[in-house]
mmCIF file of C-alpha atoms in Angstrom:
data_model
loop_
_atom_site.group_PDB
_atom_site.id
_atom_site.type_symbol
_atom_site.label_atom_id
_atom_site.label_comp_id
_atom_site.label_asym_id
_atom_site.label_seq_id
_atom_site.Cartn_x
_atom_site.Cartn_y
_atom_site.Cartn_z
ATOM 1 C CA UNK A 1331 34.409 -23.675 25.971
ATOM 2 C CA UNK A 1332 32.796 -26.996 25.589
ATOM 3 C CA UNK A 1333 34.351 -27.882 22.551
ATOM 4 C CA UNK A 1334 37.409 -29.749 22.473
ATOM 5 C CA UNK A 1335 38.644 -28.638 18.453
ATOM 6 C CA UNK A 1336 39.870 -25.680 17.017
ATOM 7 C CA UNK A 1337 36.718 -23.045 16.947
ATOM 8 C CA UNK A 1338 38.225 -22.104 13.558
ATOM 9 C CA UNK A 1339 37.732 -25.513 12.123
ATOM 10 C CA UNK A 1340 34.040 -25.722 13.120
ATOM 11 C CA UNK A 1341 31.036 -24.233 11.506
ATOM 12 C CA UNK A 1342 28.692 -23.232 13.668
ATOM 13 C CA UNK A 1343 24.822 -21.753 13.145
ATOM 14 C CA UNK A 1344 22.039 -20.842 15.200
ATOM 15 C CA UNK A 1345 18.466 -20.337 14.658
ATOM 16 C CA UNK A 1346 16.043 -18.555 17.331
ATOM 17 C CA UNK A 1347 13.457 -20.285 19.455
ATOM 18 C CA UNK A 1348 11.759 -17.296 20.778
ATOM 19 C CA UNK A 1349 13.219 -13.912 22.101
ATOM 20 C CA UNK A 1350 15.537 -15.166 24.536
ATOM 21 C CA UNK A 1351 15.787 -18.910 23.603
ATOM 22 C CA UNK A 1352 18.276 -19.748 20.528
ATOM 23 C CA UNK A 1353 19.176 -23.728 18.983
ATOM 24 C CA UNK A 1354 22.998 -23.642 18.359
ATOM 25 C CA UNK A 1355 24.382 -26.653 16.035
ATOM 26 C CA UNK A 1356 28.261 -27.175 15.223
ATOM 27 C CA UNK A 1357 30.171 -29.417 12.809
ATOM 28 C CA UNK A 1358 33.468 -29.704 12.101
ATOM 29 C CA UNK A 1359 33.924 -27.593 8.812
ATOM 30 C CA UNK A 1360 35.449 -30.691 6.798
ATOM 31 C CA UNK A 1361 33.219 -33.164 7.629
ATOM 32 C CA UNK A 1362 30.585 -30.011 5.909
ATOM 33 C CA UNK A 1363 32.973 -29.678 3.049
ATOM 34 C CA UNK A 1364 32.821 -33.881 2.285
ATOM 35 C CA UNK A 1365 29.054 -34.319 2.457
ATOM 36 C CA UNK A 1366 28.955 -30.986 0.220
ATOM 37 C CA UNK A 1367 30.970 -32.418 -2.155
ATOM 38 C CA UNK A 1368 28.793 -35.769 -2.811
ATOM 39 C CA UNK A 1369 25.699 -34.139 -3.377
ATOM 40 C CA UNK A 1370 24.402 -33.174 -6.934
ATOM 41 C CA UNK A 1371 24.232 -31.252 -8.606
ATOM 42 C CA UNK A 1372 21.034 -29.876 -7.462
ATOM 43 C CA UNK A 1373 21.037 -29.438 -4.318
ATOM 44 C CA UNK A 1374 19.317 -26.289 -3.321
ATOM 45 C CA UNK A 1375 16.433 -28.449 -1.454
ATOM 46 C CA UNK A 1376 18.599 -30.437 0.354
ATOM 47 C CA UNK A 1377 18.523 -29.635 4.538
ATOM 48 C CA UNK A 1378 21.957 -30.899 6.906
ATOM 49 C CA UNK A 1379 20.625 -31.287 10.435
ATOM 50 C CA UNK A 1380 21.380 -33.156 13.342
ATOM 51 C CA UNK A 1381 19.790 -36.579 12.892
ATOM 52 C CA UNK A 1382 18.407 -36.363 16.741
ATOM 53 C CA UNK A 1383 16.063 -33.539 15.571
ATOM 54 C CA UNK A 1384 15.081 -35.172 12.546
ATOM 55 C CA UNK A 1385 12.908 -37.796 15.393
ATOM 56 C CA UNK A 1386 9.106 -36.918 15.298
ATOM 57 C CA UNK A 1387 8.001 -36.062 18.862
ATOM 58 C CA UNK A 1388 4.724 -35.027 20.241
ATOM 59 C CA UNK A 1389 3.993 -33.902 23.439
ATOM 60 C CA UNK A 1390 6.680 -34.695 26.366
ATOM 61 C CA UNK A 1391 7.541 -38.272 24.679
ATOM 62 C CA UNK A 1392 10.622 -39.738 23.560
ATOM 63 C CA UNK A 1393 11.581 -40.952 20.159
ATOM 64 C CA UNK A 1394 13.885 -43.541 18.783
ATOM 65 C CA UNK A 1395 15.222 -45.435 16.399
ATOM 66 C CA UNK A 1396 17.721 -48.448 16.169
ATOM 67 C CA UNK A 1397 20.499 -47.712 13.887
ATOM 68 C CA UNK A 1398 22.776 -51.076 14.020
ATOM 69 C CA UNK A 1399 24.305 -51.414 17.270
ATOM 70 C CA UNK A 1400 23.488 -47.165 18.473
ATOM 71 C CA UNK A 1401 20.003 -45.710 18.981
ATOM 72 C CA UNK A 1402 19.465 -42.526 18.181
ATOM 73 C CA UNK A 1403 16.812 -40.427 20.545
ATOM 74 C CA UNK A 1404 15.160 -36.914 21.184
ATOM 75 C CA UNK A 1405 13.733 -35.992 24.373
ATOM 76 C CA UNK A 1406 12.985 -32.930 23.838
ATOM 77 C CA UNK A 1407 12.349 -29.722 21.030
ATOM 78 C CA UNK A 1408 16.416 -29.315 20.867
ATOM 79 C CA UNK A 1409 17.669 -32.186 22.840
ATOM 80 C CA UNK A 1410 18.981 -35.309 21.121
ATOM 81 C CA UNK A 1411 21.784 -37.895 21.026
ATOM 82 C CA UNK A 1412 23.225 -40.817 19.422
ATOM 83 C CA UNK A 1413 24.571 -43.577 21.682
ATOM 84 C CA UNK A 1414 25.967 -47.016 22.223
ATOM 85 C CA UNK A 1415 22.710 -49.462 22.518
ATOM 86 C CA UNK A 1416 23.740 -50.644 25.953
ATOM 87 C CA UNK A 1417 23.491 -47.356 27.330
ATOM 88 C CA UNK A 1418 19.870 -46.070 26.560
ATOM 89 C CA UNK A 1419 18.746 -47.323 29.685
ATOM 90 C CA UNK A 1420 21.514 -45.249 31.622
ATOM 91 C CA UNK A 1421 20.353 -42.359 29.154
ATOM 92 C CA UNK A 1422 16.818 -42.419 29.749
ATOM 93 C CA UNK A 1423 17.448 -42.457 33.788
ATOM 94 C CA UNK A 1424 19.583 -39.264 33.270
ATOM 95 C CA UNK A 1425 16.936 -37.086 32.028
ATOM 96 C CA UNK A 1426 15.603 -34.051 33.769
ATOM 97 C CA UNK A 1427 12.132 -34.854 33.068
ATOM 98 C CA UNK A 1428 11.282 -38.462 32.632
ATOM 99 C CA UNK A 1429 9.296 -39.024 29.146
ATOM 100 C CA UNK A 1430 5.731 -40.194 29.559
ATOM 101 C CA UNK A 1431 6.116 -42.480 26.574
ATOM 102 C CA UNK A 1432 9.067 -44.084 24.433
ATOM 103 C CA UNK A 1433 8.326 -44.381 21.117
ATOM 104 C CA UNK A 1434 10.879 -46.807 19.281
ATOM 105 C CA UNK A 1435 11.265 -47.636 15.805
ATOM 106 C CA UNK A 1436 13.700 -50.919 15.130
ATOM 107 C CA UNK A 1437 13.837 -54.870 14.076
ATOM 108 C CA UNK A 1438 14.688 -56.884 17.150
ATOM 109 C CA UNK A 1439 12.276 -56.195 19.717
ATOM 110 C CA UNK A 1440 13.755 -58.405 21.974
ATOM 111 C CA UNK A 1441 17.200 -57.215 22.104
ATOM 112 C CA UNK A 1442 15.504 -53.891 23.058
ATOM 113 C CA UNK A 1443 13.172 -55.127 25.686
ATOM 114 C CA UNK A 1444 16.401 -57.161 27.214
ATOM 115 C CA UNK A 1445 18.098 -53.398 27.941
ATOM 116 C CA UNK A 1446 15.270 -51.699 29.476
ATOM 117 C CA UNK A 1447 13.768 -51.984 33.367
ATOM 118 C CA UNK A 1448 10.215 -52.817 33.765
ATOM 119 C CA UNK A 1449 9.465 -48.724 33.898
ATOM 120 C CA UNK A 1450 10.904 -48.237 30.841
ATOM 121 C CA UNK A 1451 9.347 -51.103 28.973
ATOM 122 C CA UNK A 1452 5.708 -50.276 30.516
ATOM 123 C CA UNK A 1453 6.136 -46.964 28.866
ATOM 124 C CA UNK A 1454 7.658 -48.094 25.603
ATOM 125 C CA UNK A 1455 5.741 -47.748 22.344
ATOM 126 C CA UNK A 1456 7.480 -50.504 19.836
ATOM 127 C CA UNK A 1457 6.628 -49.935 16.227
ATOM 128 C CA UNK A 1458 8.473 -51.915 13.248
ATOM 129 C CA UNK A 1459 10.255 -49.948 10.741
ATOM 130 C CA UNK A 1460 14.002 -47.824 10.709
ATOM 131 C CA UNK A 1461 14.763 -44.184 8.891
ATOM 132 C CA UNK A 1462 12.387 -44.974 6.282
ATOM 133 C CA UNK A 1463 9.668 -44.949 7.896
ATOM 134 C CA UNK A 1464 10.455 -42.219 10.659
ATOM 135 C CA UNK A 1465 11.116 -39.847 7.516
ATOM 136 C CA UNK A 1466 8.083 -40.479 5.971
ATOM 137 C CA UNK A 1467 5.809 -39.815 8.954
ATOM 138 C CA UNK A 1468 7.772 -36.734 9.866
ATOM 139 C CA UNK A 1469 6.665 -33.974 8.515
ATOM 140 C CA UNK A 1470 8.260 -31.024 10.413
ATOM 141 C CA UNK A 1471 11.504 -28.805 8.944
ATOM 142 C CA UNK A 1472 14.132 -29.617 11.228
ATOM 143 C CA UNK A 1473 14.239 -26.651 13.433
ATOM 144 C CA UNK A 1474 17.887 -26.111 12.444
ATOM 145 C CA UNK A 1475 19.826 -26.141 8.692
ATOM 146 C CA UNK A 1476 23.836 -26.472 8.522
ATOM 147 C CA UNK A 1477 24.134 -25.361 4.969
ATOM 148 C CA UNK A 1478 24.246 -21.979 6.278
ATOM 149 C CA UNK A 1479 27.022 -19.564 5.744
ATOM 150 C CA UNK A 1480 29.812 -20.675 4.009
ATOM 151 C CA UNK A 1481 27.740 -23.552 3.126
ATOM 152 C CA UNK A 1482 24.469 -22.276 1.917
ATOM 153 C CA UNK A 1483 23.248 -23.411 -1.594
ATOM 154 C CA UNK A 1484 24.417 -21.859 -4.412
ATOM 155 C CA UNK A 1485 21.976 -20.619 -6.719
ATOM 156 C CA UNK A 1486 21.270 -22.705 -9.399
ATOM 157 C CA UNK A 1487 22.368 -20.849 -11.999
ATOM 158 C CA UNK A 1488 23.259 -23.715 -14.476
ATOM 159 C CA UNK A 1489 19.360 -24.979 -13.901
ATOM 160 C CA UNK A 1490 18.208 -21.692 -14.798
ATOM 161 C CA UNK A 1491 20.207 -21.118 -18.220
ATOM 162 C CA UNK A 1492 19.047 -24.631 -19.497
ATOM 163 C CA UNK A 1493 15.569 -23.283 -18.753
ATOM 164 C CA UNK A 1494 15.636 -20.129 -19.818
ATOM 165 C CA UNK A 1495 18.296 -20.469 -22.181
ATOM 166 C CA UNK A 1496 16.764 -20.229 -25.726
ATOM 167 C CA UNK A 1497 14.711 -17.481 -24.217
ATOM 168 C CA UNK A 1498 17.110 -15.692 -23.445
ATOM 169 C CA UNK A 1499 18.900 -16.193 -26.636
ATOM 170 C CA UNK A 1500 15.667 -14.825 -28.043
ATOM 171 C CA UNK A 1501 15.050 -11.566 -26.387
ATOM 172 C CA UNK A 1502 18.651 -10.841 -26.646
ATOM 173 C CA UNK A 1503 18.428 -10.848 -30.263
ATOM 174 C CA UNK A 1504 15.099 -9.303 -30.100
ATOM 175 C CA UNK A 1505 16.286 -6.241 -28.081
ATOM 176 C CA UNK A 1506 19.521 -6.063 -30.056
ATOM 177 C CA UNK A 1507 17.538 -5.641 -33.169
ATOM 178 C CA UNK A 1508 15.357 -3.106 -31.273
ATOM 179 C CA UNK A 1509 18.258 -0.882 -30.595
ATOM 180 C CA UNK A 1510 19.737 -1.258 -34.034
ATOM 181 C CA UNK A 1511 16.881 0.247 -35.487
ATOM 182 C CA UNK A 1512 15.716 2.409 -32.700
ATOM 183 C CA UNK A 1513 19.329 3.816 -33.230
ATOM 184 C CA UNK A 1514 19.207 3.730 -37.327
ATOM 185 C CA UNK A 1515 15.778 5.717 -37.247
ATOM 186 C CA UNK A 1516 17.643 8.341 -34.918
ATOM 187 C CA UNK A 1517 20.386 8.741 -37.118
ATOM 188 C CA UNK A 1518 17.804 9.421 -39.711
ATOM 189 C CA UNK A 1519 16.086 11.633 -37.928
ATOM 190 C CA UNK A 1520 18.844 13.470 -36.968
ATOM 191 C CA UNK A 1521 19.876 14.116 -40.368
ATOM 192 C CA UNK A 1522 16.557 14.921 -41.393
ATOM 193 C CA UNK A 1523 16.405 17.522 -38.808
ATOM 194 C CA UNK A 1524 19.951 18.878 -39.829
ATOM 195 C CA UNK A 1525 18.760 19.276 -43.507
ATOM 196 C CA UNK A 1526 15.212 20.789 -42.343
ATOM 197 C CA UNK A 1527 17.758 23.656 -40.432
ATOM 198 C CA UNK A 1528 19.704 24.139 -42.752
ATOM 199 C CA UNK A 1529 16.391 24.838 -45.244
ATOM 200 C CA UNK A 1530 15.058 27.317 -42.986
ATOM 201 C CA UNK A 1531 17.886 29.290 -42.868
ATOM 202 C CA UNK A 1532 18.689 29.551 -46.196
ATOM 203 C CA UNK A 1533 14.778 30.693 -47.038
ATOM 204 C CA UNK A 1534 15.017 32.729 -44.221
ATOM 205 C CA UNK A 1535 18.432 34.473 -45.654
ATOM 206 C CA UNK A 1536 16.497 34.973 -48.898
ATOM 207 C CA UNK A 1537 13.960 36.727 -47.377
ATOM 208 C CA UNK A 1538 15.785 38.669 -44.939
ATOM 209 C CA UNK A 1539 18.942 38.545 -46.588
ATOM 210 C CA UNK A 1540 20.624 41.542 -44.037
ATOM 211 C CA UNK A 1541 21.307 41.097 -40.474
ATOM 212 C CA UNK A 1542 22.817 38.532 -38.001
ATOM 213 C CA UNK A 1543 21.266 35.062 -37.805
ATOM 214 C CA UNK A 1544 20.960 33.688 -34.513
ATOM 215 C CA UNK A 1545 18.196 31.619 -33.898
ATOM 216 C CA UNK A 1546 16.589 31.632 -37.715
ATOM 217 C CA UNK A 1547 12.301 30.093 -35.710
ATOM 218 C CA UNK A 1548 12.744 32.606 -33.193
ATOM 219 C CA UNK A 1549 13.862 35.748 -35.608
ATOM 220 C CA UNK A 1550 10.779 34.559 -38.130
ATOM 221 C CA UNK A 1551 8.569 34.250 -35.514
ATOM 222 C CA UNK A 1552 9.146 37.655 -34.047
ATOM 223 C CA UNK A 1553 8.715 39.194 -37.794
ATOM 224 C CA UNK A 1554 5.862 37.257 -38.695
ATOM 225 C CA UNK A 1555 3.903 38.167 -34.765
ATOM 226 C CA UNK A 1556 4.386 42.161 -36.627
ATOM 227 C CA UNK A 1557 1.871 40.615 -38.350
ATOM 228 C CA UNK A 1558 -1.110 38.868 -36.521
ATOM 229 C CA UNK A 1559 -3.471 40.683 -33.955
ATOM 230 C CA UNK A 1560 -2.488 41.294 -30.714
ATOM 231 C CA UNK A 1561 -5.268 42.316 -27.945
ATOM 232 C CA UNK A 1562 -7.438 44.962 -29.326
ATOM 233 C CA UNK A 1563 -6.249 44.918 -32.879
ATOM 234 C CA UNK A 1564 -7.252 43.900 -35.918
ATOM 235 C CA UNK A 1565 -4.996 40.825 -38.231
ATOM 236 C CA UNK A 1566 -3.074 42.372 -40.998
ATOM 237 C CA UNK A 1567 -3.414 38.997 -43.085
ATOM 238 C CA UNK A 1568 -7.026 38.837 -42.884
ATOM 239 C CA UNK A 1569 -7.724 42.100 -44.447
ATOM 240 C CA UNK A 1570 -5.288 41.421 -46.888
ATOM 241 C CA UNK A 1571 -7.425 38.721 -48.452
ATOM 242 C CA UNK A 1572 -10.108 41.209 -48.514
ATOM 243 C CA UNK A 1573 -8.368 43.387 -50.012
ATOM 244 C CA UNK A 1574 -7.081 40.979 -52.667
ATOM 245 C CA UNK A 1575 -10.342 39.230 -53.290
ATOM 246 C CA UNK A 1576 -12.043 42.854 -53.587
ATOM 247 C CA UNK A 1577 -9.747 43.626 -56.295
ATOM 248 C CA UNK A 1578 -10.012 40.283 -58.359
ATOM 249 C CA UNK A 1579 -13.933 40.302 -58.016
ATOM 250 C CA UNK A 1580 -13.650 43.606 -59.981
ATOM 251 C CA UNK A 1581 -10.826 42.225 -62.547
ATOM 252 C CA UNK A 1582 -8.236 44.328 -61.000
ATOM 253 C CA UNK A 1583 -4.539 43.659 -59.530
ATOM 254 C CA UNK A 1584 -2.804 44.423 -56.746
ATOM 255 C CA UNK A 1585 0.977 45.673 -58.108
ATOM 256 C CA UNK A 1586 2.349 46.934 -54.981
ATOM 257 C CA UNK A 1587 1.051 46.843 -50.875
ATOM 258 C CA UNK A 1588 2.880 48.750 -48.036
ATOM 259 C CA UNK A 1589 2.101 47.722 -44.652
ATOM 260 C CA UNK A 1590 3.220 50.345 -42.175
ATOM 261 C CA UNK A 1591 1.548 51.619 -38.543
ATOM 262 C CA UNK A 1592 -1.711 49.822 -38.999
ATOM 263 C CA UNK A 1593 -2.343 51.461 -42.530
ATOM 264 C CA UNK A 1594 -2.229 49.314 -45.621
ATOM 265 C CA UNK A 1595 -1.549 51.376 -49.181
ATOM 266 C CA UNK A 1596 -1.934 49.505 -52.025
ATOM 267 C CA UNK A 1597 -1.678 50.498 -55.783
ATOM 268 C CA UNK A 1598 -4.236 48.687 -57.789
ATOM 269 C CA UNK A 1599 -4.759 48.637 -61.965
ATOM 270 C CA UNK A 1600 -7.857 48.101 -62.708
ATOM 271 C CA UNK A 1601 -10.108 48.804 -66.049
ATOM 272 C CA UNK A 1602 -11.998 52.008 -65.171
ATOM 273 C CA UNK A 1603 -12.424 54.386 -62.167
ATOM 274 C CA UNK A 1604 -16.266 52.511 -62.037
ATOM 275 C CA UNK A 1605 -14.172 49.802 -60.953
ATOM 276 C CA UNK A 1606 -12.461 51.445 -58.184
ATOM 277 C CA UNK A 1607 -15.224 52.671 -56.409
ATOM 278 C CA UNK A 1608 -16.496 49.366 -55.972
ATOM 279 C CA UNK A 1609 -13.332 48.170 -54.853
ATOM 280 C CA UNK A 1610 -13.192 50.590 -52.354
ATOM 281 C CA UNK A 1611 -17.144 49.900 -51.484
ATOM 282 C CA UNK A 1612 -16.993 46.812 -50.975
ATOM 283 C CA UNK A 1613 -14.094 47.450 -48.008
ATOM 284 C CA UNK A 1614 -16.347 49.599 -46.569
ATOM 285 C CA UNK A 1615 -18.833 46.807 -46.269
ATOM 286 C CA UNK A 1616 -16.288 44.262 -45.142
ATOM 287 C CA UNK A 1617 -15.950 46.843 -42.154
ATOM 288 C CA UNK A 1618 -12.759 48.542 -43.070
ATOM 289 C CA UNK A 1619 -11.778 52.249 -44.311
ATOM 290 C CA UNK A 1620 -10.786 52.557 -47.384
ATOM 291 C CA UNK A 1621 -9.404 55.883 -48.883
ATOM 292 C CA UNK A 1622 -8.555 56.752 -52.871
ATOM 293 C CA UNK A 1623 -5.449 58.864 -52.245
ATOM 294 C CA UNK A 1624 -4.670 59.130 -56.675
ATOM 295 C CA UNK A 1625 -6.012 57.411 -59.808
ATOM 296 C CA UNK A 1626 -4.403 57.826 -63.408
ATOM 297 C CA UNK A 1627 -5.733 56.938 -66.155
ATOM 298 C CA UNK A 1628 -2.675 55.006 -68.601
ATOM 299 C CA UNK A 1629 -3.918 53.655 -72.227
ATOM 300 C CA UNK A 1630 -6.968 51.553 -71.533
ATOM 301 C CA UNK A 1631 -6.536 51.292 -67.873
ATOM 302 C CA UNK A 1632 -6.538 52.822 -64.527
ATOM 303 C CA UNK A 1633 -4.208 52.914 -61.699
ATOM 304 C CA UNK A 1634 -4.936 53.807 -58.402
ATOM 305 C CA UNK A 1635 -3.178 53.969 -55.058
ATOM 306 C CA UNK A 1636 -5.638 53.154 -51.787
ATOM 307 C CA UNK A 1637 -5.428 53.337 -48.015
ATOM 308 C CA UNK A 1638 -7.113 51.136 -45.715
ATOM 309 C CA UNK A 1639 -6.877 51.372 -42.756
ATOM 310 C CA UNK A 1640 -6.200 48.312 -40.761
ATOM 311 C CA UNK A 1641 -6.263 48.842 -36.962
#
């Protein structure tokens, strides 16, 4: 309601002084848009504020600085102005709160001292310098920042590609040569694997050339667990190479083994019938029995037929 313009064509912001308390700064929006537009480049670091609250101050004092024919004060955290010379006298006699010092910056002490009344000049604080030196001794963020908004920095993306660019560059190439081969090894792989099916399932149709093929691991594994001991029972492969190496120790063959409800038959040919009774000794002492069911004596050797009993 204070504002004469169009609200639409300001830009306001606000920024909180405590819970209750909040600093409120408006500009009009072109005025933002010009000063915007002669910045660099870079200009991520770079604070708008109201000059008034740009003024060092300390304590209940008040601070200013000649700026040509207007001085520009602050009297208090969010209180500030910019007015005609001639009227900082009238100024400083409107405050709420008289300051208990006025510290000036400027060139022409004189000209100063010729505006103020004797109370104003026994508080006044005159030190020589302008903006310059106000800017360097401040060294409080101004408690409010206009490039808010519409207005806020951009991020500095152009910055960060000339930094990072050949970087970049670099692990892009890096990661695309990554997922070439990552994706070339797969592909091998893949085949590799088809190939390795493929194998199994033809051996596995040799083998068991009858029957449906499903699932040619799981089918061989179930045939092959026939096989190995469960709880309580004794490995048929095991006492197969007993078998076996019972027979060679004693120059005898195996021709034939049957496999069926724990029993193992086997037909053996073997030089003399010496030969296999200590075949089928030396399964009894490797813990198994071992039965001659028939033996048949052909030319110069001996064939027998033996069951040992596996489980």
């Amino acid at each position: 309601e204070q504002v004469a313009d169009d609200v639409d064509d300001l830009h306001f912001v606000a920024s909180a002084l405590d819970d209750v308390h909040h600093l409120v700064a408006f500009t009009r929006r072109d005025r933002m848009s010009h000063w915007v537009a002669q910045l660099a480049c870079d200009d991520s670091q770079i604070c708008f504020a109201p000059e008034a609250l740009c003024l060092p101050r300390e304590g209940d004092e008040c601070c200013a600085v000649i700026d040509g024919d207007n001085v520009v004060l602050r009297w208090s955290a969010t209180e500030g102005a910019r007015v005609d010379i001639s009227l900082l006298p009238i100024v400083l006699e409107s405050l709420a709160e008289p300051p208990s010092q006025l510290v000036m910056y400027g060139t022409d002490r004189a000209e100063v001292l010729s505006k103020l009344n004797d109370e104003q000049t026994a508080i006044l604080d005159w030190r020589q310098g302008g903006w310059g030196s106000i800017l360097l001794l401040s060294q409080a963020t101004p408690a409010i920042n206009l490039r808010e908004g519409d207005f806020a920095p951009a991020l500095p993306l152009a910055k960060w590609w000339r930094i990072w660019k050949t970087a970049a560059i670099a692990a892009l190439v890096a990661v695309t040569l990554q997922f070439v081969s990552d994706f070339s090894q797969f592909q091998s792989l893949k085949t590799q694997n088809l190939e390795l099916r493929a194998a199994i399932q033809d051996a596995y149709r040799r083998a068991n050339p009858r029957g449906a093929v499903v699932d040619v691991e799981k089918q061989l594994d179930r045939q092959i667990s026939e096989y190995t001991g469960d709880d309580g029972v004794i490995a048929f492969t095991p006492r197969l190479v007993n078998v076996v190496m019972a027979t060679m120790a004693h120059n005898g063959r195996v021709t034939s083994v049957n496999y069926s409800g724990g029993e193992l038959r086997l037909n053996l040919t073997v030089a003399n019938f010496a030969a296999v009774e200590k075949i089928r000794q030396q399964l009894e002492q490797a813990g198994l029995t071992a039965m001659l069911e028939t033996s048949s004596a052909r030319g110069d050797e001996v064939r027998a037929r033996l069951r040992v009993e596996v489980s």
